[in-house]
Short mmCIF file of C-alpha atoms in Angstrom, two decimals:
data_model
loop_
_atom_site.label_atom_id
_atom_site.label_comp_id
_atom_site.label_asym_id
_atom_site.label_seq_id
_atom_site.Cartn_x
_atom_site.Cartn_y
_atom_site.Cartn_z
CA UNK I 1 -6.36 -17.66 -13.43
CA UNK I 2 -7.28 -16.10 -16.61
CA UNK I 3 -9.05 -15.54 -19.03
CA UNK I 4 -7.95 -13.78 -22.59
CA UNK I 5 -10.02 -13.30 -25.57
CA UNK I 6 -8.65 -10.74 -28.82
CA UNK I 7 -9.68 -10.82 -32.52
CA UNK I 8 -8.22 -8.17 -35.56
CA UNK I 9 -10.07 -7.58 -38.89
CA UNK I 10 -8.22 -6.37 -41.89
CA UNK I 11 -11.13 -4.27 -43.89
CA UNK I 12 -9.04 -3.20 -47.61
CA UNK I 13 -11.16 -0.19 -48.59
CA UNK I 14 -11.10 1.57 -52.25
CA UNK I 15 -8.26 4.77 -52.61
CA UNK I 16 -5.75 1.96 -50.77
CA UNK I 17 -7.28 3.37 -47.18
CA UNK I 18 -6.59 0.41 -44.50
CA UNK I 19 -9.49 -0.32 -41.17
CA UNK I 20 -8.32 -2.20 -38.63
CA UNK I 21 -10.44 -3.40 -35.96
CA UNK I 22 -9.34 -4.43 -32.39
CA UNK I 23 -11.76 -6.22 -29.37
CA UNK I 24 -9.65 -7.56 -26.14
CA UNK I 25 -10.90 -8.95 -23.31
CA UNK I 26 -9.08 -10.41 -19.96
CA UNK I 27 -9.62 -11.28 -16.85
CA UNK I 28 -7.53 -12.39 -14.40
CA UNK I 29 -7.52 -13.53 -10.19
CA UNK I 30 -5.42 -13.90 -8.83
CA UNK I 31 -3.69 -14.32 -4.55
CA UNK I 32 -0.79 -12.79 -3.20
CA UNK I 33 1.13 -13.29 -0.18
CA UNK I 34 3.71 -10.92 1.52
CA UNK I 35 5.85 -10.23 4.10
CA UNK I 36 8.20 -7.66 4.98
CA UNK I 37 9.49 -4.78 7.94
CA UNK I 38 10.40 -1.76 7.39
CA UNK I 39 11.54 0.54 9.86
CA UNK I 40 11.71 4.52 10.13
CA UNK I 41 14.55 6.63 11.20
CA UNK I 42 14.24 10.16 12.88
CA UNK I 43 15.03 12.57 15.38
CA UNK I 44 12.82 11.17 18.17
CA UNK I 45 12.55 7.72 17.72
CA UNK I 46 13.21 5.06 15.37
CA UNK I 47 9.70 3.02 14.28
CA UNK I 48 8.88 -0.43 13.49
CA UNK I 49 6.17 -2.18 11.62
CA UNK I 50 6.48 -5.43 10.31
CA UNK I 51 3.72 -6.49 8.23
CA UNK I 52 1.87 -9.67 6.64
CA UNK I 53 -0.36 -9.80 4.02
CA UNK I 54 -3.00 -11.71 2.43
CA UNK I 55 -4.89 -10.69 -1.08
CA UNK I 56 -7.37 -10.67 -3.34
CA UNK I 57 -7.42 -9.11 -6.92
CA UNK I 58 -10.26 -9.77 -9.60
CA UNK I 59 -9.53 -7.90 -12.67
CA UNK I 60 -11.52 -6.54 -15.96
CA UNK I 61 -10.41 -5.42 -18.49
CA UNK I 62 -11.57 -4.35 -22.50
CA UNK I 63 -10.87 -2.36 -24.92
CA UNK I 64 -12.02 -1.74 -28.78
CA UNK I 65 -10.05 -0.18 -31.52
CA UNK I 66 -9.81 1.22 -34.71
CA UNK I 67 -7.06 2.95 -37.22
CA UNK I 68 -7.91 3.99 -40.81
CA UNK I 69 -4.43 4.85 -42.82
CA UNK I 70 -3.66 5.40 -46.22
CA UNK I 71 -0.14 5.28 -46.79
CA UNK I 72 0.81 6.06 -50.57
CA UNK I 73 4.19 7.61 -52.08
CA UNK I 74 3.42 11.24 -50.88
CA UNK I 75 0.71 11.67 -48.37
CA UNK I 76 -0.36 9.21 -44.80
CA UNK I 77 -2.93 9.54 -43.70
CA UNK I 78 -3.91 7.65 -40.41
CA UNK I 79 -7.03 8.66 -37.33
CA UNK I 80 -7.30 5.51 -34.47
CA UNK I 81 -10.00 5.96 -32.03
CA UNK I 82 -9.92 3.37 -29.31
CA UNK I 83 -12.57 3.14 -25.93
CA UNK I 84 -11.29 1.34 -23.48
CA UNK I 85 -12.64 0.05 -20.05
CA UNK I 86 -10.57 -1.46 -16.39
CA UNK I 87 -13.37 -2.42 -13.36
CA UNK I 88 -10.90 -3.82 -10.87
CA UNK I 89 -11.33 -4.55 -6.99
CA UNK I 90 -9.15 -5.83 -4.62
CA UNK I 91 -9.32 -7.06 -1.21
CA UNK I 92 -6.71 -7.60 1.59
CA UNK I 93 -6.25 -8.91 5.57
CA UNK I 94 -2.90 -7.96 6.60
CA UNK I 95 -1.75 -8.40 10.85
CA UNK I 96 0.72 -5.34 11.30
CA UNK I 97 2.17 -5.31 15.38
CA UNK I 98 -0.53 -7.38 16.36
CA UNK I 99 -3.00 -4.73 14.37
CA UNK I 100 -5.42 -6.08 11.92
CA UNK I 101 -6.97 -4.50 9.56
CA UNK I 102 -10.07 -5.99 6.17
CA UNK I 103 -9.26 -3.79 3.56
CA UNK I 104 -10.95 -3.48 0.12
CA UNK I 105 -10.44 -1.19 -3.09
CA UNK I 106 -12.89 -0.69 -5.96
CA UNK I 107 -12.54 0.96 -8.74
CA UNK I 108 -13.02 1.29 -12.43
CA UNK I 109 -11.93 3.28 -15.49
CA UNK I 110 -13.12 4.00 -18.39
CA UNK I 111 -11.46 6.98 -21.20
CA UNK I 112 -10.92 7.00 -24.39
CA UNK I 113 -8.02 8.04 -27.13
CA UNK I 114 -7.84 9.28 -30.57
CA UNK I 115 -4.83 10.32 -32.76
CA UNK I 116 -5.02 11.91 -35.63
CA UNK I 117 -1.68 12.26 -37.57
CA UNK I 118 -1.50 14.10 -41.85
CA UNK I 119 1.20 14.10 -43.02
CA UNK I 120 2.45 14.68 -46.59
CA UNK I 121 5.48 15.21 -48.53
CA UNK I 122 4.85 18.70 -50.86
CA UNK I 123 6.13 19.32 -54.36
CA UNK I 124 9.29 21.49 -53.15
CA UNK I 125 9.86 17.94 -51.15
CA UNK I 126 10.11 18.67 -47.80
CA UNK I 127 6.75 17.36 -45.16
CA UNK I 128 4.42 18.98 -44.12
CA UNK I 129 2.82 17.43 -39.88
CA UNK I 130 0.55 17.32 -38.96
CA UNK I 131 -1.12 15.43 -35.42
CA UNK I 132 -4.45 15.84 -33.09
CA UNK I 133 -4.02 13.87 -30.27
CA UNK I 134 -7.22 13.91 -27.70
CA UNK I 135 -7.69 11.32 -24.45
CA UNK I 136 -10.59 12.22 -21.27
CA UNK I 137 -10.36 9.91 -18.76
CA UNK I 138 -12.34 9.00 -15.59
CA UNK I 139 -11.34 6.47 -12.89
CA UNK I 140 -13.44 6.29 -9.16
CA UNK I 141 -11.91 4.53 -6.51
CA UNK I 142 -13.71 3.64 -3.46
CA UNK I 143 -10.85 1.64 -0.77
CA UNK I 144 -12.50 0.78 2.59
CA UNK I 145 -10.78 -0.40 5.53
CA UNK I 146 -11.75 -1.88 8.67
CA UNK I 147 -11.39 -1.49 11.89
CA UNK I 148 -11.27 2.34 11.64
CA UNK I 149 -8.70 4.50 11.51
CA UNK I 150 -6.88 8.25 12.33
CA UNK I 151 -9.32 7.98 14.77
CA UNK I 152 -7.63 10.82 16.74
CA UNK I 153 -8.47 12.87 12.82
CA UNK I 154 -11.84 11.57 11.56
CA UNK I 155 -13.91 10.66 14.97
CA UNK I 156 -12.17 12.65 18.01
CA UNK I 157 -10.78 9.95 19.43
CA UNK I 158 -13.37 7.55 19.82
CA UNK I 159 -12.63 4.54 17.30
CA UNK I 160 -14.78 3.46 14.89
CA UNK I 161 -16.52 0.64 11.86
CA UNK I 162 -14.25 1.10 8.56
CA UNK I 163 -13.09 3.79 6.70
CA UNK I 164 -14.40 4.59 3.49
CA UNK I 165 -12.11 6.91 0.46
CA UNK I 166 -13.79 8.46 -1.96
CA UNK I 167 -11.57 10.11 -5.04
CA UNK I 168 -12.43 10.34 -8.20
CA UNK I 169 -10.60 12.11 -11.39
CA UNK I 170 -11.76 12.87 -14.42
CA UNK I 171 -8.97 14.04 -16.72
CA UNK I 172 -9.12 16.06 -20.06
CA UNK I 173 -5.82 16.49 -22.41
CA UNK I 174 -5.23 17.50 -26.25
CA UNK I 175 -2.26 18.43 -27.77
CA UNK I 176 -2.15 19.80 -31.31
CA UNK I 177 0.86 19.79 -33.30
CA UNK I 178 2.21 20.79 -36.86
CA UNK I 179 5.56 20.85 -37.48
CA UNK I 180 7.73 21.49 -40.67
CA UNK I 181 10.52 19.14 -41.54
CA UNK I 182 13.68 20.25 -44.42
CA UNK I 183 15.19 17.11 -44.83
CA UNK I 184 17.32 18.58 -47.89
CA UNK I 185 20.63 20.89 -47.64
CA UNK I 186 24.10 19.99 -45.58
CA UNK I 187 21.62 20.59 -42.22
CA UNK I 188 18.47 19.59 -41.52
CA UNK I 189 15.80 21.18 -40.17
CA UNK I 190 12.61 20.75 -38.80
CA UNK I 191 10.02 22.89 -36.48
CA UNK I 192 7.21 23.24 -34.79
CA UNK I 193 4.03 24.66 -34.01
CA UNK I 194 2.28 23.29 -30.88
CA UNK I 195 -0.74 23.66 -28.37
CA UNK I 196 -1.48 21.91 -25.18
CA UNK I 197 -4.52 22.08 -22.52
CA UNK I 198 -4.94 19.27 -18.94
CA UNK I 199 -7.91 20.20 -17.15
CA UNK I 200 -7.81 17.59 -14.15
CA UNK I 201 -10.79 18.16 -11.07
CA UNK I 202 -10.67 15.60 -8.27
CA UNK I 203 -12.89 15.09 -6.28
CA UNK I 204 -12.92 13.43 -2.81
CA UNK I 205 -14.31 12.58 0.68
CA UNK I 206 -13.75 10.26 3.36
CA UNK I 207 -16.87 9.00 5.38
CA UNK I 208 -17.22 6.29 7.78
CA UNK I 209 -20.00 3.68 9.45
CA UNK I 210 -20.26 4.01 13.43
CA UNK I 211 -23.71 1.91 15.13
CA UNK I 212 -24.46 0.79 12.59
CA UNK I 213 -25.15 4.70 10.19
CA UNK I 214 -22.25 5.39 7.47
CA UNK I 215 -22.65 9.14 7.45
CA UNK I 216 -19.95 11.60 5.67
CA UNK I 217 -16.51 12.79 8.15
CA UNK I 218 -17.39 16.20 9.32
CA UNK I 219 -14.12 17.39 9.32
CA UNK I 220 -13.03 20.79 7.49
CA UNK I 221 -10.17 19.02 5.63
CA UNK I 222 -11.54 16.07 5.14
CA UNK I 223 -12.74 17.06 1.00
CA UNK I 224 -10.94 18.11 -1.97
CA UNK I 225 -12.83 20.11 -4.33
CA UNK I 226 -10.56 21.37 -7.24
CA UNK I 227 -10.14 21.57 -10.29
CA UNK I 228 -7.38 22.33 -12.60
CA UNK I 229 -5.92 23.35 -15.78
CA UNK I 230 -3.13 23.63 -17.46
CA UNK I 231 -2.56 25.03 -20.86
CA UNK I 232 1.28 25.74 -23.32
CA UNK I 233 2.87 27.10 -26.34
CA UNK I 234 5.30 25.82 -27.78
CA UNK I 235 7.87 25.99 -31.19
CA UNK I 236 11.00 24.12 -31.34
CA UNK I 237 13.49 24.08 -34.00
CA UNK I 238 15.41 20.97 -34.60
CA UNK I 239 18.40 20.75 -36.35
CA UNK I 240 20.62 17.90 -38.33
CA UNK I 241 24.21 17.66 -39.64
CA UNK I 242 25.37 14.31 -40.85
CA UNK I 243 29.42 14.32 -42.39
CA UNK I 244 31.36 11.47 -42.65
CA UNK I 245 32.21 10.26 -39.71
CA UNK I 246 30.93 12.68 -37.04
CA UNK I 247 26.80 13.54 -36.30
CA UNK I 248 25.00 16.16 -34.20
CA UNK I 249 22.25 16.73 -33.20
CA UNK I 250 20.98 20.10 -31.69
CA UNK I 251 17.57 20.72 -30.76
CA UNK I 252 15.68 24.65 -29.22
CA UNK I 253 12.64 24.40 -27.29
CA UNK I 254 11.02 27.49 -26.28
CA UNK I 255 7.20 26.97 -24.89
CA UNK I 256 4.57 29.48 -22.47
CA UNK I 257 2.98 27.09 -19.78
CA UNK I 258 -0.16 29.42 -17.80
CA UNK I 259 -0.69 26.53 -14.90
CA UNK I 260 -3.99 27.28 -12.36
CA UNK I 261 -5.84 25.46 -9.62
CA UNK I 262 -8.30 26.93 -7.34
CA UNK I 263 -10.78 24.67 -4.44
CA UNK I 264 -13.26 27.09 -2.62
CA UNK I 265 -13.81 24.74 0.48
CA UNK I 266 -10.04 25.97 1.51
CA UNK I 267 -10.13 29.10 -0.89
CA UNK I 268 -7.18 28.45 -3.11
CA UNK I 269 -7.16 29.91 -6.45
CA UNK I 270 -3.66 30.95 -7.76
CA UNK I 271 -2.34 31.88 -11.08
CA UNK I 272 1.59 30.21 -12.22
CA UNK I 273 2.76 31.56 -15.96
CA UNK I 274 6.00 30.18 -17.13
CA UNK I 275 8.80 30.63 -19.44
CA UNK I 276 9.89 27.43 -20.70
CA UNK I 277 13.53 26.12 -22.55
CA UNK I 278 14.98 23.31 -21.96
CA UNK I 279 17.84 22.93 -24.84
CA UNK I 280 19.53 18.95 -26.10
CA UNK I 281 21.95 18.74 -27.72
CA UNK I 282 23.54 15.55 -29.21
CA UNK I 283 27.29 14.28 -30.87
CA UNK I 284 28.96 11.27 -31.54
CA UNK I 285 32.03 10.62 -33.93
CA UNK I 286 33.07 7.07 -35.35
CA UNK I 287 36.65 6.56 -34.87
CA UNK I 288 37.05 3.57 -36.41
CA UNK I 289 33.87 0.79 -37.69
CA UNK I 290 34.20 -0.75 -33.84
CA UNK I 291 34.54 2.81 -31.78
CA UNK I 292 32.77 5.75 -31.39
CA UNK I 293 32.87 8.43 -28.17
CA UNK I 294 29.42 10.14 -27.89
CA UNK I 295 28.25 13.88 -25.74
CA UNK I 296 24.86 14.84 -24.83
CA UNK I 297 23.60 17.35 -23.16
CA UNK I 298 20.04 17.71 -22.41
CA UNK I 299 17.73 20.35 -20.16
CA UNK I 300 14.51 19.79 -18.94
CA UNK I 301 11.62 21.43 -17.10
CA UNK I 302 9.78 19.51 -15.24
CA UNK I 303 5.96 20.77 -12.64
CA UNK I 304 3.97 19.22 -9.81
CA UNK I 305 0.28 18.21 -11.35
CA UNK I 306 -3.02 18.17 -9.63
CA UNK I 307 -1.18 15.95 -6.65
CA UNK I 308 0.96 18.34 -5.35
CA UNK I 309 -1.07 20.60 -4.54
CA UNK I 310 -4.40 19.27 -2.60
CA UNK I 311 -5.48 20.47 0.58
CA UNK I 312 -7.42 18.29 2.04
CA UNK I 313 -6.61 14.88 3.88
CA UNK I 314 -6.90 11.10 1.60
CA UNK I 315 -6.78 8.17 2.96
CA UNK I 316 -3.08 5.96 1.35
CA UNK I 317 -3.97 3.23 2.69
CA UNK I 318 -4.37 1.74 7.18
CA UNK I 319 -1.40 3.63 8.63
CA UNK I 320 -0.66 6.30 5.65
CA UNK I 321 -2.47 10.38 5.23
CA UNK I 322 -1.79 12.43 2.97
CA UNK I 323 -2.02 16.14 1.86
CA UNK I 324 -0.37 19.54 0.94
CA UNK I 325 0.70 22.87 1.81
CA UNK I 326 2.92 23.84 -0.89
CA UNK I 327 1.76 25.46 -4.74
CA UNK I 328 2.83 24.56 -7.72
CA UNK I 329 6.85 22.65 -7.75
CA UNK I 330 8.62 23.12 -10.32
CA UNK I 331 12.23 21.53 -10.83
CA UNK I 332 14.47 22.21 -13.38
CA UNK I 333 17.67 19.70 -14.01
CA UNK I 334 20.73 19.75 -16.05
CA UNK I 335 21.93 16.32 -17.07
CA UNK I 336 25.41 15.98 -19.44
CA UNK I 337 27.06 12.96 -20.15
CA UNK I 338 29.88 10.59 -22.26
CA UNK I 339 29.73 7.59 -24.05
CA UNK I 340 33.04 5.75 -25.33
CA UNK I 341 32.14 1.94 -26.94
CA UNK I 342 33.33 -1.07 -28.75
CA UNK I 343 34.34 -4.46 -28.96
CA UNK I 344 35.03 -7.02 -32.23
CA UNK I 345 32.55 -7.53 -33.93
CA UNK I 346 34.10 -11.18 -34.93
CA UNK I 347 34.17 -12.10 -31.50
CA UNK I 348 30.72 -10.33 -30.26
CA UNK I 349 32.86 -8.85 -27.82
CA UNK I 350 31.82 -5.77 -26.83
CA UNK I 351 32.73 -2.60 -23.63
CA UNK I 352 31.77 0.15 -23.23
CA UNK I 353 32.81 3.71 -20.12
CA UNK I 354 30.65 6.27 -19.17
CA UNK I 355 30.55 9.49 -17.46
CA UNK I 356 27.31 11.77 -15.89
CA UNK I 357 26.05 14.48 -14.03
CA UNK I 358 23.79 15.17 -13.49
CA UNK I 359 21.57 18.89 -11.27
CA UNK I 360 19.23 19.13 -9.80
CA UNK I 361 17.03 22.44 -8.25
CA UNK I 362 13.23 21.92 -7.21
CA UNK I 363 11.05 24.38 -5.08
CA UNK I 364 9.55 21.99 -2.85
CA UNK I 365 10.51 18.79 -0.31
CA UNK I 366 8.23 15.93 0.40
CA UNK I 367 7.32 16.05 4.34
CA UNK I 368 7.20 12.48 5.30
CA UNK I 369 5.67 13.03 9.78
CA UNK I 370 5.86 8.86 11.05
CA UNK I 371 4.42 7.47 13.92
CA UNK I 372 3.57 4.00 15.86
CA UNK I 373 0.15 4.51 14.35
CA UNK I 374 0.29 6.99 10.95
CA UNK I 375 3.00 7.42 8.32
CA UNK I 376 1.11 11.30 7.49
CA UNK I 377 3.73 13.27 3.71
CA UNK I 378 2.59 16.57 2.48
CA UNK I 379 4.55 18.81 -0.10
CA UNK I 380 5.89 21.73 1.46
CA UNK I 381 7.22 24.74 -0.37
CA UNK I 382 11.84 24.97 1.02
CA UNK I 383 13.99 24.74 -1.92
CA UNK I 384 16.02 22.61 -2.20
CA UNK I 385 18.89 20.79 -5.00
CA UNK I 386 20.67 17.43 -5.83
CA UNK I 387 23.78 16.92 -7.45
CA UNK I 388 24.65 13.01 -8.69
CA UNK I 389 28.35 11.55 -10.48
CA UNK I 390 28.54 9.02 -12.13
CA UNK I 391 30.46 6.54 -13.51
CA UNK I 392 30.26 3.44 -15.69
CA UNK I 393 31.68 0.68 -17.20
CA UNK I 394 30.64 -2.72 -19.15
CA UNK I 395 31.34 -6.01 -21.11
CA UNK I 396 30.05 -7.84 -22.78
CA UNK I 397 30.76 -11.66 -24.59
CA UNK I 398 29.18 -14.08 -26.52
CA UNK I 399 29.87 -17.32 -25.38
CA UNK I 400 28.64 -19.76 -28.24
#
């Protein structure tokens, strides 16, 4: 069952300002049934989990947003603010390998977001672009499992009534960007400068219910009190060229990134400073009105988040635990693609053929250990690389 309500209002103010308000609310109640088998193959043994699940979900979602806009010939201004709330209560009965578990999960989200954009056209015809994005959200969660799980880790090997995992990750993110666009001339140019801050905290602990009492698990590795902050300053140059049937675009972004995280429970205090250069290039040539050839190259650098560096154990579900021993996971990839597109417009027929290549170098690996009762995952420090080659072809014909 689902019920939703929405209200929109538009107000025209003097000086060509417009205010748009939006109010949304929804309630959803649903039931789901699932059955399946999962198999793990390892050098030591093979493990199989035959699972049947009946779950119920109740969810409340609400948001309020206000947007103010002014759009004239030589200036564009917009500020959008939104406040969001979500409350979720889920329960499930799970049967797996002749064992029965009852699970319940609660979480609620409360956050806000504000985005400001200011785009004036200067007297010389060039364009200034200023933007500021700010976002904050918290998502406290609680997972309860009956009977208690992982008794060897959490209760000295003694069975107990219930496991309770508590997690909260309040997050703050902001980005300020200033750009200058030169649309005239043979080559269109863009230059941008931006600053970013991403601040997160991971607080988690495990409690257990046994003999009528609920207590916090006294195992040292069952808690997290991690503070994570990542900041970056970036400069970007962009260039576009178009003439007759040929068009091309080159982007040259350079950034300095600093990441720091600490957790006093495990004497962890790490810093990482990186200079990133991620160029991208694309080109397109029109052979005729119905055929074109395109090429693209992109270099990407991606870095792990707070989820990849926390040290304390977290219960993922009734048979999965996770933690990490590695530092910040860094990966670099180079993507190449060559594509040919053609067709017959009047006959509504189109076709394409493409080649692709992707090479990725990463500094960490995801390790999984499996047994009859537990699946434990951890990110470990080990350099690895993958290479992917692809070819694709497509054909479309519209029939009436």
